[in-house]
mmCIF file of C-alpha atoms in Angstrom:
data_model
loop_
_atom_site.group_PDB
_atom_site.id
_atom_site.type_symbol
_atom_site.label_atom_id
_atom_site.label_comp_id
_atom_site.label_asym_id
_atom_site.label_seq_id
_atom_site.Cartn_x
_atom_site.Cartn_y
_atom_site.Cartn_z
ATOM 1 C CA GLN A 256 -26.547 -4.767 46.063
ATOM 2 C CA LYS A 257 -27.409 -3.898 49.806
ATOM 3 C CA GLU A 258 -25.572 -0.640 51.015
ATOM 4 C CA VAL A 259 -25.184 0.543 53.824
ATOM 5 C CA GLU A 260 -23.675 4.423 53.511
ATOM 6 C CA GLN A 261 -22.777 7.241 56.072
ATOM 7 C CA ASN A 262 -20.391 10.129 55.786
ATOM 8 C CA SER A 263 -16.849 8.844 56.458
ATOM 9 C CA GLY A 264 -16.346 12.036 58.158
ATOM 10 C CA PRO A 265 -14.345 13.257 60.033
ATOM 11 C CA LEU A 266 -16.673 14.949 62.250
ATOM 12 C CA SER A 267 -15.492 17.561 64.695
ATOM 13 C CA VAL A 268 -17.461 18.293 67.004
ATOM 14 C CA PRO A 269 -16.998 20.990 70.016
ATOM 15 C CA GLU A 270 -17.761 19.000 73.835
ATOM 16 C CA GLY A 271 -21.415 19.761 75.071
ATOM 17 C CA ALA A 272 -22.455 19.882 71.838
ATOM 18 C CA ILE A 273 -24.672 17.771 69.974
ATOM 19 C CA ALA A 274 -22.787 15.393 67.156
ATOM 20 C CA SER A 275 -24.670 14.023 64.650
ATOM 21 C CA LEU A 276 -24.019 11.090 62.484
ATOM 22 C CA ASN A 277 -25.649 9.612 59.845
ATOM 23 C CA CYS A 278 -26.636 6.624 57.694
ATOM 24 C CA THR A 279 -28.825 5.716 54.763
ATOM 25 C CA TYR A 280 -29.956 2.013 53.156
ATOM 26 C CA SER A 281 -30.325 0.965 49.906
ATOM 27 C CA ASP A 282 -32.396 -1.892 51.218
ATOM 28 C CA ARG A 283 -36.339 -1.285 52.301
ATOM 29 C CA GLY A 284 -36.256 -5.823 53.608
ATOM 30 C CA SER A 285 -33.714 -4.321 56.369
ATOM 31 C CA GLN A 286 -35.517 -4.792 59.474
ATOM 32 C CA SER A 287 -33.566 -3.322 62.650
ATOM 33 C CA PHE A 288 -30.495 -1.278 62.719
ATOM 34 C CA PHE A 289 -27.441 -1.105 64.841
ATOM 35 C CA TRP A 290 -24.989 1.744 65.748
ATOM 36 C CA TYR A 291 -21.370 0.187 66.989
ATOM 37 C CA ARG A 292 -19.002 2.467 68.326
ATOM 38 C CA GLN A 293 -15.289 1.474 67.165
ATOM 39 C CA TYR A 294 -12.308 2.679 68.986
ATOM 40 C CA SER A 295 -8.457 3.237 66.887
ATOM 41 C CA GLY A 296 -7.451 -0.500 66.552
ATOM 42 C CA LYS A 297 -10.265 -2.456 68.814
ATOM 43 C CA SER A 298 -13.397 -3.914 68.128
ATOM 44 C CA PRO A 299 -16.531 -2.536 67.481
ATOM 45 C CA GLU A 300 -19.108 -2.539 71.146
ATOM 46 C CA LEU A 301 -22.638 -1.816 70.386
ATOM 47 C CA ILE A 302 -24.330 1.585 71.671
ATOM 48 C CA MET A 303 -27.912 0.879 70.718
ATOM 49 C CA PHE A 304 -30.521 -0.883 67.936
ATOM 50 C CA ILE A 305 -33.885 0.486 66.896
ATOM 51 C CA TYR A 306 -36.490 -1.085 64.589
ATOM 52 C CA SER A 307 -39.500 0.408 65.020
ATOM 53 C CA ASN A 308 -39.738 4.354 62.932
ATOM 54 C CA GLY A 309 -39.068 7.329 65.490
ATOM 55 C CA ASP A 310 -37.039 7.990 68.837
ATOM 56 C CA LYS A 311 -34.869 5.695 70.588
ATOM 57 C CA GLU A 312 -33.064 6.982 73.252
ATOM 58 C CA ASP A 313 -30.427 5.608 75.806
ATOM 59 C CA GLY A 314 -28.589 8.023 78.185
ATOM 60 C CA ARG A 315 -27.009 10.822 75.880
ATOM 61 C CA PHE A 316 -27.802 9.007 72.965
ATOM 62 C CA THR A 317 -30.876 8.887 70.401
ATOM 63 C CA ALA A 318 -30.981 6.780 67.206
ATOM 64 C CA GLN A 319 -33.645 8.124 64.979
ATOM 65 C CA LEU A 320 -35.461 5.891 61.981
ATOM 66 C CA ASN A 321 -36.740 6.870 59.288
ATOM 67 C CA LYS A 322 -38.315 3.579 57.282
ATOM 68 C CA ALA A 323 -40.117 5.624 54.429
ATOM 69 C CA SER A 324 -36.791 7.756 53.842
ATOM 70 C CA GLN A 325 -34.378 4.863 54.555
ATOM 71 C CA TYR A 326 -32.794 6.941 57.078
ATOM 72 C CA VAL A 327 -30.799 6.297 60.365
ATOM 73 C CA SER A 328 -28.922 8.252 62.335
ATOM 74 C CA LEU A 329 -27.237 8.550 66.130
ATOM 75 C CA LEU A 330 -27.721 11.595 68.266
ATOM 76 C CA ILE A 331 -25.132 12.204 70.763
ATOM 77 C CA ARG A 332 -25.828 14.871 73.488
ATOM 78 C CA ASP A 333 -23.413 16.816 75.949
ATOM 79 C CA SER A 334 -20.555 15.014 73.443
ATOM 80 C CA GLN A 335 -17.042 13.828 75.265
ATOM 81 C CA PRO A 336 -13.598 13.973 74.110
ATOM 82 C CA SER A 337 -14.498 10.054 75.067
ATOM 83 C CA ASP A 338 -17.015 9.710 72.247
ATOM 84 C CA SER A 339 -14.262 10.221 69.841
ATOM 85 C CA ALA A 340 -14.756 6.982 67.869
ATOM 86 C CA THR A 341 -15.448 5.871 64.039
ATOM 87 C CA TYR A 342 -18.838 5.149 64.233
ATOM 88 C CA LEU A 343 -20.352 2.166 62.585
ATOM 89 C CA CYS A 344 -24.572 1.635 61.137
ATOM 90 C CA ALA A 345 -25.235 -1.449 60.778
ATOM 91 C CA GLY A 346 -28.670 -2.833 58.843
ATOM 92 C CA LYS A 347 -30.310 -6.417 59.466
ATOM 93 C CA ASP A 348 -33.091 -8.054 57.264
ATOM 94 C CA PHE A 349 -36.086 -9.790 58.629
ATOM 95 C CA GLY A 350 -35.025 -13.614 59.297
ATOM 96 C CA ASN A 351 -31.299 -12.859 58.407
ATOM 97 C CA GLU A 352 -28.373 -13.094 60.579
ATOM 98 C CA LYS A 353 -25.498 -11.412 58.397
ATOM 99 C CA LEU A 354 -24.505 -7.110 59.675
ATOM 100 C CA THR A 355 -24.608 -4.888 56.733
ATOM 101 C CA PHE A 356 -21.991 -2.437 57.654
ATOM 102 C CA GLY A 357 -21.129 1.470 56.421
ATOM 103 C CA THR A 358 -18.119 2.466 56.393
ATOM 104 C CA GLY A 359 -18.228 4.022 59.290
ATOM 105 C CA THR A 360 -17.944 8.195 60.415
ATOM 106 C CA ARG A 361 -14.779 9.266 62.137
ATOM 107 C CA LEU A 362 -15.976 11.784 65.202
ATOM 108 C CA THR A 363 -13.478 13.988 67.021
ATOM 109 C CA ILE A 364 -15.185 15.826 70.135
ATOM 110 C CA ILE A 365 -12.827 18.919 70.869
ATOM 111 C CA PRO A 366 -12.330 19.253 74.034
ATOM 112 C CA GLY B 291 -15.656 -16.463 79.446
ATOM 113 C CA ALA B 292 -16.465 -13.066 79.625
ATOM 114 C CA GLY B 293 -16.555 -11.916 76.181
ATOM 115 C CA VAL B 294 -15.390 -13.376 73.152
ATOM 116 C CA SER B 295 -11.860 -14.249 72.588
ATOM 117 C CA GLN B 296 -9.715 -14.490 69.426
ATOM 118 C CA THR B 297 -6.050 -16.234 68.811
ATOM 119 C CA PRO B 298 -3.941 -14.860 67.375
ATOM 120 C CA SER B 299 -3.910 -11.245 68.315
ATOM 121 C CA ASN B 300 -1.558 -10.796 65.504
ATOM 122 C CA LYS B 301 -0.228 -13.259 62.577
ATOM 123 C CA VAL B 302 2.188 -12.713 60.116
ATOM 124 C CA THR B 303 2.855 -15.012 57.126
ATOM 125 C CA GLU B 304 3.816 -15.387 53.599
ATOM 126 C CA LYS B 305 2.005 -15.537 50.737
ATOM 127 C CA GLY B 306 0.913 -18.947 49.217
ATOM 128 C CA LYS B 307 0.839 -20.310 53.363
ATOM 129 C CA TYR B 308 -2.049 -21.864 54.986
ATOM 130 C CA VAL B 309 -3.196 -20.234 58.063
ATOM 131 C CA GLU B 310 -5.658 -20.298 60.911
ATOM 132 C CA LEU B 311 -7.795 -18.527 63.479
ATOM 133 C CA ARG B 312 -9.544 -19.399 66.381
ATOM 134 C CA CYS B 313 -12.777 -17.810 68.151
ATOM 135 C CA ASP B 314 -14.400 -19.152 71.559
ATOM 136 C CA PRO B 315 -17.706 -17.103 71.814
ATOM 137 C CA ILE B 316 -19.595 -15.873 74.577
ATOM 138 C CA SER B 317 -20.207 -19.425 77.083
ATOM 139 C CA GLY B 318 -24.062 -20.195 75.751
ATOM 140 C CA HIS B 319 -24.543 -18.222 72.591
ATOM 141 C CA THR B 320 -25.372 -20.863 69.927
ATOM 142 C CA ALA B 321 -24.791 -18.121 66.830
ATOM 143 C CA LEU B 322 -21.398 -16.884 65.785
ATOM 144 C CA TYR B 323 -20.203 -14.487 62.893
ATOM 145 C CA TRP B 324 -17.024 -14.158 60.940
ATOM 146 C CA TYR B 325 -16.209 -10.377 59.448
ATOM 147 C CA ARG B 326 -13.359 -9.109 57.909
ATOM 148 C CA GLN B 327 -12.388 -5.595 57.951
ATOM 149 C CA SER B 328 -10.310 -3.865 55.879
ATOM 150 C CA LEU B 329 -8.509 -0.368 56.805
ATOM 151 C CA GLY B 330 -11.077 2.463 56.490
ATOM 152 C CA GLN B 331 -13.839 0.058 55.772
ATOM 153 C CA GLY B 332 -16.777 -1.345 57.938
ATOM 154 C CA PRO B 333 -16.873 -5.003 58.723
ATOM 155 C CA GLU B 334 -17.429 -7.129 55.761
ATOM 156 C CA PHE B 335 -20.192 -10.766 56.449
ATOM 157 C CA LEU B 336 -18.349 -13.775 56.060
ATOM 158 C CA ILE B 337 -20.096 -16.776 57.594
ATOM 159 C CA TYR B 338 -22.712 -17.639 59.876
ATOM 160 C CA PHE B 339 -22.632 -20.923 62.337
ATOM 161 C CA GLN B 340 -26.447 -21.635 63.890
ATOM 162 C CA GLY B 341 -24.802 -24.505 65.913
ATOM 163 C CA THR B 342 -22.600 -26.406 64.343
ATOM 164 C CA GLY B 343 -23.601 -25.487 60.663
ATOM 165 C CA ALA B 344 -22.883 -23.173 58.575
ATOM 166 C CA ALA B 345 -26.379 -21.647 57.993
ATOM 167 C CA ASP B 346 -25.058 -18.839 55.665
ATOM 168 C CA ASP B 347 -21.729 -18.627 53.845
ATOM 169 C CA SER B 348 -22.540 -16.351 51.176
ATOM 170 C CA GLY B 349 -19.941 -14.073 52.256
ATOM 171 C CA LEU B 350 -16.645 -15.580 51.432
ATOM 172 C CA PRO B 351 -14.857 -14.440 49.176
ATOM 173 C CA ASN B 352 -13.425 -18.131 47.169
ATOM 174 C CA ASP B 353 -13.010 -21.087 47.801
ATOM 175 C CA ARG B 354 -9.620 -20.612 49.507
ATOM 176 C CA PHE B 355 -11.714 -19.492 52.628
ATOM 177 C CA PHE B 356 -13.219 -22.482 55.076
ATOM 178 C CA ALA B 357 -14.861 -22.311 58.462
ATOM 179 C CA VAL B 358 -15.835 -25.362 60.776
ATOM 180 C CA ARG B 359 -17.522 -25.220 64.290
ATOM 181 C CA PRO B 360 -16.994 -28.672 65.189
ATOM 182 C CA GLU B 361 -18.939 -28.808 68.478
ATOM 183 C CA GLY B 362 -20.798 -25.860 68.487
ATOM 184 C CA SER B 363 -18.109 -23.387 69.996
ATOM 185 C CA VAL B 364 -15.056 -22.868 69.430
ATOM 186 C CA SER B 365 -14.618 -22.041 65.322
ATOM 187 C CA THR B 366 -11.843 -22.241 63.596
ATOM 188 C CA LEU B 367 -11.685 -19.878 59.718
ATOM 189 C CA LYS B 368 -9.028 -21.893 57.340
ATOM 190 C CA ILE B 369 -7.219 -19.636 54.582
ATOM 191 C CA GLN B 370 -5.064 -21.629 51.944
ATOM 192 C CA ARG B 371 -2.889 -20.290 49.596
ATOM 193 C CA THR B 372 -2.801 -16.713 51.516
ATOM 194 C CA GLU B 373 -2.569 -13.915 49.370
ATOM 195 C CA ARG B 374 -1.690 -10.350 50.139
ATOM 196 C CA GLY B 375 -5.582 -9.309 49.542
ATOM 197 C CA ASP B 376 -6.228 -11.213 52.411
ATOM 198 C CA SER B 377 -4.445 -8.954 54.879
ATOM 199 C CA ALA B 378 -7.033 -7.313 56.809
ATOM 200 C CA VAL B 379 -8.705 -7.481 60.922
ATOM 201 C CA TYR B 380 -10.632 -10.795 61.119
ATOM 202 C CA LEU B 381 -13.657 -10.455 63.349
ATOM 203 C CA CYS B 382 -15.496 -12.868 64.909
ATOM 204 C CA ALA B 383 -18.638 -11.847 66.743
ATOM 205 C CA SER B 384 -21.332 -14.299 68.709
ATOM 206 C CA SER B 385 -24.655 -14.353 70.151
ATOM 207 C CA SER B 386 -27.590 -15.907 71.634
ATOM 208 C CA ASP B 387 -29.939 -16.080 68.730
ATOM 209 C CA LEU B 388 -32.942 -16.146 70.375
ATOM 210 C CA GLY B 389 -35.089 -15.670 67.496
ATOM 211 C CA GLY B 390 -35.369 -11.753 67.204
ATOM 212 C CA ASP B 391 -33.721 -9.252 64.942
ATOM 213 C CA THR B 392 -32.526 -7.431 67.384
ATOM 214 C CA ASP B 393 -29.947 -10.212 68.406
ATOM 215 C CA THR B 394 -26.660 -8.742 69.767
ATOM 216 C CA GLN B 395 -23.709 -9.579 68.141
ATOM 217 C CA TYR B 396 -20.779 -9.273 70.376
ATOM 218 C CA PHE B 397 -17.575 -9.131 68.829
ATOM 219 C CA GLY B 398 -14.034 -10.131 69.441
ATOM 220 C CA PRO B 399 -11.095 -8.562 69.531
ATOM 221 C CA GLY B 400 -10.067 -9.464 66.134
ATOM 222 C CA THR B 401 -7.187 -11.339 64.859
ATOM 223 C CA ARG B 402 -4.659 -9.216 62.579
ATOM 224 C CA LEU B 403 -3.805 -10.813 59.282
ATOM 225 C CA THR B 404 -0.599 -9.359 57.718
ATOM 226 C CA VAL B 405 0.099 -11.252 54.244
ATOM 227 C CA LEU B 406 3.558 -10.684 53.125
#
């Protein structure tokens, strides 16, 4: 059973601080990882993807992938109240189009 | 259209009834996906279409669930003899499926299905 695991939270972070969201996966065949943000009652929207070991930065967001440890993380710098949402981690195997999602981590930014 | 659209946005039905959920993908996207999301959970894969054919239907929970995409664009998810456990938000996504492992799936707003 391929699994993607996330701490469901809630995770509370003061405004302006760094929010760190973590995800582990069990399938070493997983090649690509996606972070989606989902506001309550809305559909998931992609924040960023990563497939190479190391860090990938996009604005206030940094994704980190460590394939040896089977670990993916998302850092949000200068957290804003609008970042309050559920963050979904998803993995994808090489040659397989379906995404396997974690349960999501609920993040609350405290003004 | 600008994004993935799904209809209806909400569907309430009675146990045992038949329902159809529709998805209209982003224009030009060849790949279409159906997921189901229960409260407090991440989306769960159901089926993936490449063009008109179902390339992977391994996520369909049982034979009450069926999906079609006859012209390679709009897709319909069909659920027969609905059960209360089918209540969830059904999400549709599409991607350009250019062959890379990072093809982005864009999600529609979902259909909230409630089986009474």
